[in-house]
Amino acid sequence: MASTAAAPRDWTRRRTAKRERLEAVRPFASGRVLDAGRMRDALQALLRPGDRVALEGDNQKQADFLAEALAGCDPNVVHDLHLLISSISLREHLDVFERGVARRLDFAYAGPQSVRVAQMLADDKIEVGAIHTYVELYARMFVDLTPDVALLCAEQADHEGNLYTGPNTEDTPTIAEAAAFRDGVVLAQVNELVDRVPRVDIPGDWVDLVVESPRPFVLEPLFTRDPRQIGQVEILMAMLALRGIYERHGVTALNHGIGFDTAAIELILPTYGEELGLRGKICRHWTLNPHPTLIPAIESGWVESVHCFGGEPGTERYVAARPDVFFIGGDGSLRSNRVLCQLAGQYAVDMFIGSSLQIDACANSSTVTEGRLSGFGGAPNMGHDPHGRRHASPAWLSLLGGEAPALRGRKLVVQITQTFRSGGTPAFVESLDAIQVGKDAGMPIPPIMIYGDDVSHVVTEEGVAYLYRAGSLAERREAVAAVAGATPVGRDLDERRVEELRRDGLVALPEDLKVDVRRADRSLLAARSIEDLIAWSGGLYDPPAQFRTW
Amino acid sequence: MASTAAAPRDWTRRRTAKRERLEAVRPFASGRVLDAGRMRDALQALLRPGDRVALEGDNQKQADFLAEALAGCDPNVVHDLHLLISSISLREHLDVFERGVARRLDFAYAGPQSVRVAQMLADDKIEVGAIHTYVELYARMFVDLTPDVALLCAEQADHEGNLYTGPNTEDTPTIAEAAAFRDGVVLAQVNELVDRVPRVDIPGDWVDLVVESPRPFVLEPLFTRDPRQIGQVEILMAMLALRGIYERHGVTALNHGIGFDTAAIELILPTYGEELGLRGKICRHWTLNPHPTLIPAIESGWVESVHCFGGEPGTERYVAARPDVFFIGGDGSLRSNRVLCQLAGQYAVDMFIGSSLQIDACANSSTVTEGRLSGFGGAPNMGHDPHGRRHASPAWLSLLGGEAPALRGRKLVVQITQTFRSGGTPAFVESLDAIQVGKDAGMPIPPIMIYGDDVSHVVTEEGVAYLYRAGSLAERREAVAAVAGATPVGRDLDERRVEELRRDGLVALPEDLKVDVRRADRSLLAARSIEDLIAWSGGLYDPPAQFRTW
């Protein structure tokens, strides 16, 4: 044997470091339970300069008490942290950088804080590793970004550290697994310490420390759309999508993005969809958060199953009462799981449909708009054709393509938008704002949310473009233009060319789909208000205060 | 509100069915613990005709005791089951169909049983839903294939149902989650019932029933390759890959498939790689099972982290002694997780490299060969360019492509093979055997393992083809031909065209890469035998009996 083995090496450095950290916080803990009143001191004892720290930071729920304590740390003691935050939603997430406690950031999404992120980048106050999708960031936690410390968030813990997340499991088990099994310290804030949790979402032996937060964690109702705000144009697009895509391709398993456009589709299933005889034929299996606007379709018997990325405030009692449809634990409440729902959305459903803020002439799209570095979130994982898929379904096969023998079906990736947004801003543009934002932020490639070559269909109030049938980039551009109305992208397309595209099946106008435009009216919505949704739910849906107008 | 709500409906049918099933097995159980001597009776009480049953069935570990009991059930009582088995490895998996206990099958891989699967399909004894990759099958368990009953496999359970998997966690938590949270019954065979498990891999409140198997579950050492069987050609290809791909693209995070070709690469890192000064620059983060042939590289300080799909028999003590590198639990043993490792392999690593049995002229490849319906396993998930990725890395950016502004990097997907397999069979063929096998089995599309347009590089003993640089399908074919030697695919390519391809950077021969062919010798292997691997491990590696020649 070639004896090139290195000198004896210590292979337990992480384990030793973890033991030392836990020793250091002992003065602030009783067993696994930290004193909430000494949280800042505890963090200062636990953390080392340069540590990689995962701060939860999900799409919805936030470990806000821990974020606040972290932002309050003395930068002479704790500094140069490398933070992993999937969603930058709280002021404190950025205060940590302003104060010099943290230096480097890897993240996935920055909703309300996106302007400040862009500004702090420009001011060199944050060093960004990369902007990811949610699951990309988690994936890296098992490869090159394993956390030294994970600061998590749950509803309850018992004294053995078992965590109960209730409906908002989201990302907690995944981050906990990455840290716990590589000698990272796992610390969770919980709303309540109890003797026995109603179900175990994360086993206690993965959790080192818990702290009872003085107030419940922040949770955003991101998936609630008030039907009152859905108008004729959304309803028309919903009708076009239903006939031109759902019905035509026989889409049984799917994911809907956030927005009024897809909410409108959910709300016309029990009316227009029922009329078309589509119940039981389409939209049977879903991967999405518990959208309140899906309640009428569920109650009307359209929906066989829903697996969720996370929860949605107000839907808890309703979801708990529908265990045949949702994934529910022995405690009677939802179990969500972003990674598994993303897996399902990638490999088991046939369609993603989502709204976009901007689409360019090649169908590239982005929700990044001027001055806002909003990141990617989860849409790119849903909004692409997964080449690792090998099983067939009728919808997937209906987009068959490729050169024999390398034939394969394709996921339906649908972008839906009005040609003009409110205020008369065109949704179809020659150049995405994202290009400039990416340049300003020094990103190596433009932050495109969904690539044009991954998009199979575009729906506007003008019609449906079947981009997967385009034989060339030029033809794809024409098909986009044909539904882009009077925007800069649409206005120059020749009328005769539109006729050819219709004839060749690249574009369908309302009349081609037998959609009667005059019927696009709010009377087609199964629910026209939040009150209607409550009524459909039999009183089980409890909308958050901001959605109560009464 | 449009009052189209259906008549009151029972939304708890699955919950009721579960309660009834658990009532029915009560005579055979004490608390959660079933009597192993009455396993067949218990299954007959638990199961209903037509049930969807997930039988674990992983890549490595097998719930063999439960499979045997299932195969022994009376088909008059239990029949027409729909089985979900990720890997069909045991005789009993197919006996269940022969005996009429099961009728329908969804699966991912059929190694040793692949000939019999093809035969039984032809004889109409199995109705196949679809052939998946592993994670696709799990994904569908959260969508349209949720199990009514999950038959799982673990090392230990306590009386509360907490499961301990040890290093072979593999798929157990994922299948358990799909069943447990949709009122499926979760039953696990365990090697041992204990008072307290050393760590909790699956929480007890997800598990309804456990049974102590009369013998430990079957576990295949799939990832062990004896260095004795590695010859000059594999070593030459390893050198070419190292210089032409790993070094050139700066690949730091990667996945290796199974096989002697990639084992050779692992074994020349501490020798040839060291000479080239590549330690610390490449191959730092890995997603793969604990390959014994990776031990010398780990011991030589090449490897910072390894996250594993599953375990590997014989590596337990070694892995446990290297917690800085592997993901290890508080009990001191490996925690693997196929879904999370697949996630990491898809979104966090820059390269997949694997051997193939057959490659066609367009670089489509397959391990399906004549008469064998072997399925897909996990390779397609690793072996494609994930379009949902958004973060950049130097290796990924080095394959930048697309039409501006839709520029993006690309995952390196590398196929490595000798031009002729043992026995003189060409590896490069005009038509893959898979095409005919797929036709015979009535598959809707050919069972291609890795599609040519996803392959970025092909390595043979002739050189490296840089397919990602090909501007057209014709050019891709020429680049493949240039490294396909005297096979039907390679022999007709004009010499002058090869020169042009070299000049344009589509092909590199050994001299282009400064690889001295004369050095391709077994002396370059850091370990030349299993005994050498044991020595490198400091006596911690315990190879399974079949790999001991002394």
JSON list of N, CA and C in Angstrom, two decimals, chain B residues 439-462:
[
{"chain": "B", "resi": 439, "resn": "LYS", "atom": "N", "xyz": [-40.34, -1.26, -25.39]},
{"chain": "B", "resi": 439, "resn": "LYS", "atom": "CA", "xyz": [-41.43, -1.65, -26.30]},
{"chain": "B", "resi": 439, "resn": "LYS", "atom": "C", "xyz": [-42.10, -2.93, -25.82]},
{"chain": "B", "resi": 440, "resn": "ASP", "atom": "N", "xyz": [-41.25, -3.94, -25.49]},
{"chain": "B", "resi": 440, "resn": "ASP", "atom": "CA", "xyz": [-41.79, -5.23, -25.05]},
{"chain": "B", "resi": 440, "resn": "ASP", "atom": "C", "xyz": [-42.64, -5.08, -23.79]},
{"chain": "B", "resi": 441, "resn": "ALA", "atom": "N", "xyz": [-42.23, -4.16, -22.93]},
{"chain": "B", "resi": 441, "resn": "ALA", "atom": "CA", "xyz": [-42.95, -3.98, -21.67]},
{"chain": "B", "resi": 441, "resn": "ALA", "atom": "C", "xyz": [-44.12, -3.01, -21.80]},
{"chain": "B", "resi": 442, "resn": "GLY", "atom": "N", "xyz": [-44.33, -2.51, -23.02]},
{"chain": "B", "resi": 442, "resn": "GLY", "atom": "CA", "xyz": [-45.46, -1.60, -23.24]},
{"chain": "B", "resi": 442, "resn": "GLY", "atom": "C", "xyz": [-45.29, -0.25, -22.56]},
{"chain": "B", "resi": 443, "resn": "MET", "atom": "N", "xyz": [-44.04, 0.17, -22.38]},
{"chain": "B", "resi": 443, "resn": "MET", "atom": "CA", "xyz": [-43.83, 1.47, -21.74]},
{"chain": "B", "resi": 443, "resn": "MET", "atom": "C", "xyz": [-44.14, 2.60, -22.71]},
{"chain": "B", "resi": 444, "resn": "PRO", "atom": "N", "xyz": [-44.73, 3.69, -22.22]},
{"chain": "B", "resi": 444, "resn": "PRO", "atom": "CA", "xyz": [-45.14, 4.77, -23.13]},
{"chain": "B", "resi": 444, "resn": "PRO", "atom": "C", "xyz": [-43.96, 5.49, -23.79]},
{"chain": "B", "resi": 445, "resn": "ILE", "atom": "N", "xyz": [-42.83, 5.53, -23.12]},
{"chain": "B", "resi": 445, "resn": "ILE", "atom": "CA", "xyz": [-41.63, 6.11, -23.74]},
{"chain": "B", "resi": 445, "resn": "ILE", "atom": "C", "xyz": [-40.44, 5.21, -23.41]},
{"chain": "B", "resi": 446, "resn": "PRO", "atom": "N", "xyz": [-39.36, 5.28, -24.19]},
{"chain": "B", "resi": 446, "resn": "PRO", "atom": "CA", "xyz": [-38.23, 4.39, -23.94]},
{"chain": "B", "resi": 446, "resn": "PRO", "atom": "C", "xyz": [-37.61, 4.66, -22.56]},
{"chain": "B", "resi": 447, "resn": "PRO", "atom": "N", "xyz": [-37.22, 3.57, -21.84]},
{"chain": "B", "resi": 447, "resn": "PRO", "atom": "CA", "xyz": [-36.66, 3.74, -20.50]},
{"chain": "B", "resi": 447, "resn": "PRO", "atom": "C", "xyz": [-35.20, 4.18, -20.54]},
{"chain": "B", "resi": 448, "resn": "ILE", "atom": "N", "xyz": [-34.97, 5.39, -20.96]},
{"chain": "B", "resi": 448, "resn": "ILE", "atom": "CA", "xyz": [-33.62, 5.95, -21.00]},
{"chain": "B", "resi": 448, "resn": "ILE", "atom": "C", "xyz": [-33.24, 6.39, -19.59]},
{"chain": "B", "resi": 449, "resn": "MET", "atom": "N", "xyz": [-32.04, 6.03, -19.17]},
{"chain": "B", "resi": 449, "resn": "MET", "atom": "CA", "xyz": [-31.60, 6.36, -17.81]},
{"chain": "B", "resi": 449, "resn": "MET", "atom": "C", "xyz": [-31.17, 7.82, -17.74]},
{"chain": "B", "resi": 450, "resn": "ILE", "atom": "N", "xyz": [-30.25, 8.18, -18.62]},
{"chain": "B", "resi": 450, "resn": "ILE", "atom": "CA", "xyz": [-29.78, 9.57, -18.67]},
{"chain": "B", "resi": 450, "resn": "ILE", "atom": "C", "xyz": [-29.85, 10.04, -20.11]},
{"chain": "B", "resi": 451, "resn": "TYR", "atom": "N", "xyz": [-30.51, 11.16, -20.32]},
{"chain": "B", "resi": 451, "resn": "TYR", "atom": "CA", "xyz": [-30.72, 11.67, -21.68]},
{"chain": "B", "resi": 451, "resn": "TYR", "atom": "C", "xyz": [-29.46, 12.38, -22.19]},
{"chain": "B", "resi": 452, "resn": "GLY", "atom": "N", "xyz": [-29.21, 12.19, -23.47]},
{"chain": "B", "resi": 452, "resn": "GLY", "atom": "CA", "xyz": [-28.01, 12.77, -24.07]},
{"chain": "B", "resi": 452, "resn": "GLY", "atom": "C", "xyz": [-27.91, 14.27, -23.91]},
{"chain": "B", "resi": 453, "resn": "ASP", "atom": "N", "xyz": [-29.05, 14.96, -23.94]},
{"chain": "B", "resi": 453, "resn": "ASP", "atom": "CA", "xyz": [-28.95, 16.42, -23.84]},
{"chain": "B", "resi": 453, "resn": "ASP", "atom": "C", "xyz": [-28.70, 16.88, -22.41]},
{"chain": "B", "resi": 454, "resn": "ASP", "atom": "N", "xyz": [-28.78, 15.95, -21.45]},
{"chain": "B", "resi": 454, "resn": "ASP", "atom": "CA", "xyz": [-28.41, 16.28, -20.07]},
{"chain": "B", "resi": 454, "resn": "ASP", "atom": "C", "xyz": [-26.94, 15.97, -19.79]},
{"chain": "B", "resi": 455, "resn": "VAL", "atom": "N", "xyz": [-26.31, 15.20, -20.68]},
{"chain": "B", "resi": 455, "resn": "VAL", "atom": "CA", "xyz": [-24.92, 14.80, -20.45]},
{"chain": "B", "resi": 455, "resn": "VAL", "atom": "C", "xyz": [-23.99, 15.93, -20.87]},
{"chain": "B", "resi": 456, "resn": "SER", "atom": "N", "xyz": [-23.09, 16.33, -19.99]},
{"chain": "B", "resi": 456, "resn": "SER", "atom": "CA", "xyz": [-22.16, 17.41, -20.33]},
{"chain": "B", "resi": 456, "resn": "SER", "atom": "C", "xyz": [-20.81, 16.88, -20.80]},
{"chain": "B", "resi": 457, "resn": "HIS", "atom": "N", "xyz": [-20.41, 15.71, -20.31]},
{"chain": "B", "resi": 457, "resn": "HIS", "atom": "CA", "xyz": [-19.12, 15.14, -20.67]},
{"chain": "B", "resi": 457, "resn": "HIS", "atom": "C", "xyz": [-19.22, 13.62, -20.78]},
{"chain": "B", "resi": 458, "resn": "VAL", "atom": "N", "xyz": [-18.45, 13.04, -21.70]},
{"chain": "B", "resi": 458, "resn": "VAL", "atom": "CA", "xyz": [-18.28, 11.59, -21.76]},
{"chain": "B", "resi": 458, "resn": "VAL", "atom": "C", "xyz": [-16.78, 11.29, -21.66]},
{"chain": "B", "resi": 459, "resn": "VAL", "atom": "N", "xyz": [-16.44, 10.35, -20.79]},
{"chain": "B", "resi": 459, "resn": "VAL", "atom": "CA", "xyz": [-15.05, 9.95, -20.62]},
{"chain": "B", "resi": 459, "resn": "VAL", "atom": "C", "xyz": [-14.89, 8.48, -21.03]},
{"chain": "B", "resi": 460, "resn": "THR", "atom": "N", "xyz": [-13.94, 8.22, -21.90]},
{"chain": "B", "resi": 460, "resn": "THR", "atom": "CA", "xyz": [-13.55, 6.84, -22.19]},
{"chain": "B", "resi": 460, "resn": "THR", "atom": "C", "xyz": [-12.02, 6.79, -22.12]},
{"chain": "B", "resi": 461, "resn": "GLU", "atom": "N", "xyz": [-11.46, 5.62, -22.40]},
{"chain": "B", "resi": 461, "resn": "GLU", "atom": "CA", "xyz": [-10.00, 5.52, -22.40]},
{"chain": "B", "resi": 461, "resn": "GLU", "atom": "C", "xyz": [-9.39, 6.31, -23.58]},
{"chain": "B", "resi": 462, "resn": "GLU", "atom": "N", "xyz": [-10.24, 6.71, -24.53]},
{"chain": "B", "resi": 462, "resn": "GLU", "atom": "CA", "xyz": [-9.76, 7.49, -25.66]},
{"chain": "B", "resi": 462, "resn": "GLU", "atom": "C", "xyz": [-9.57, 8.96, -25.32]}
]
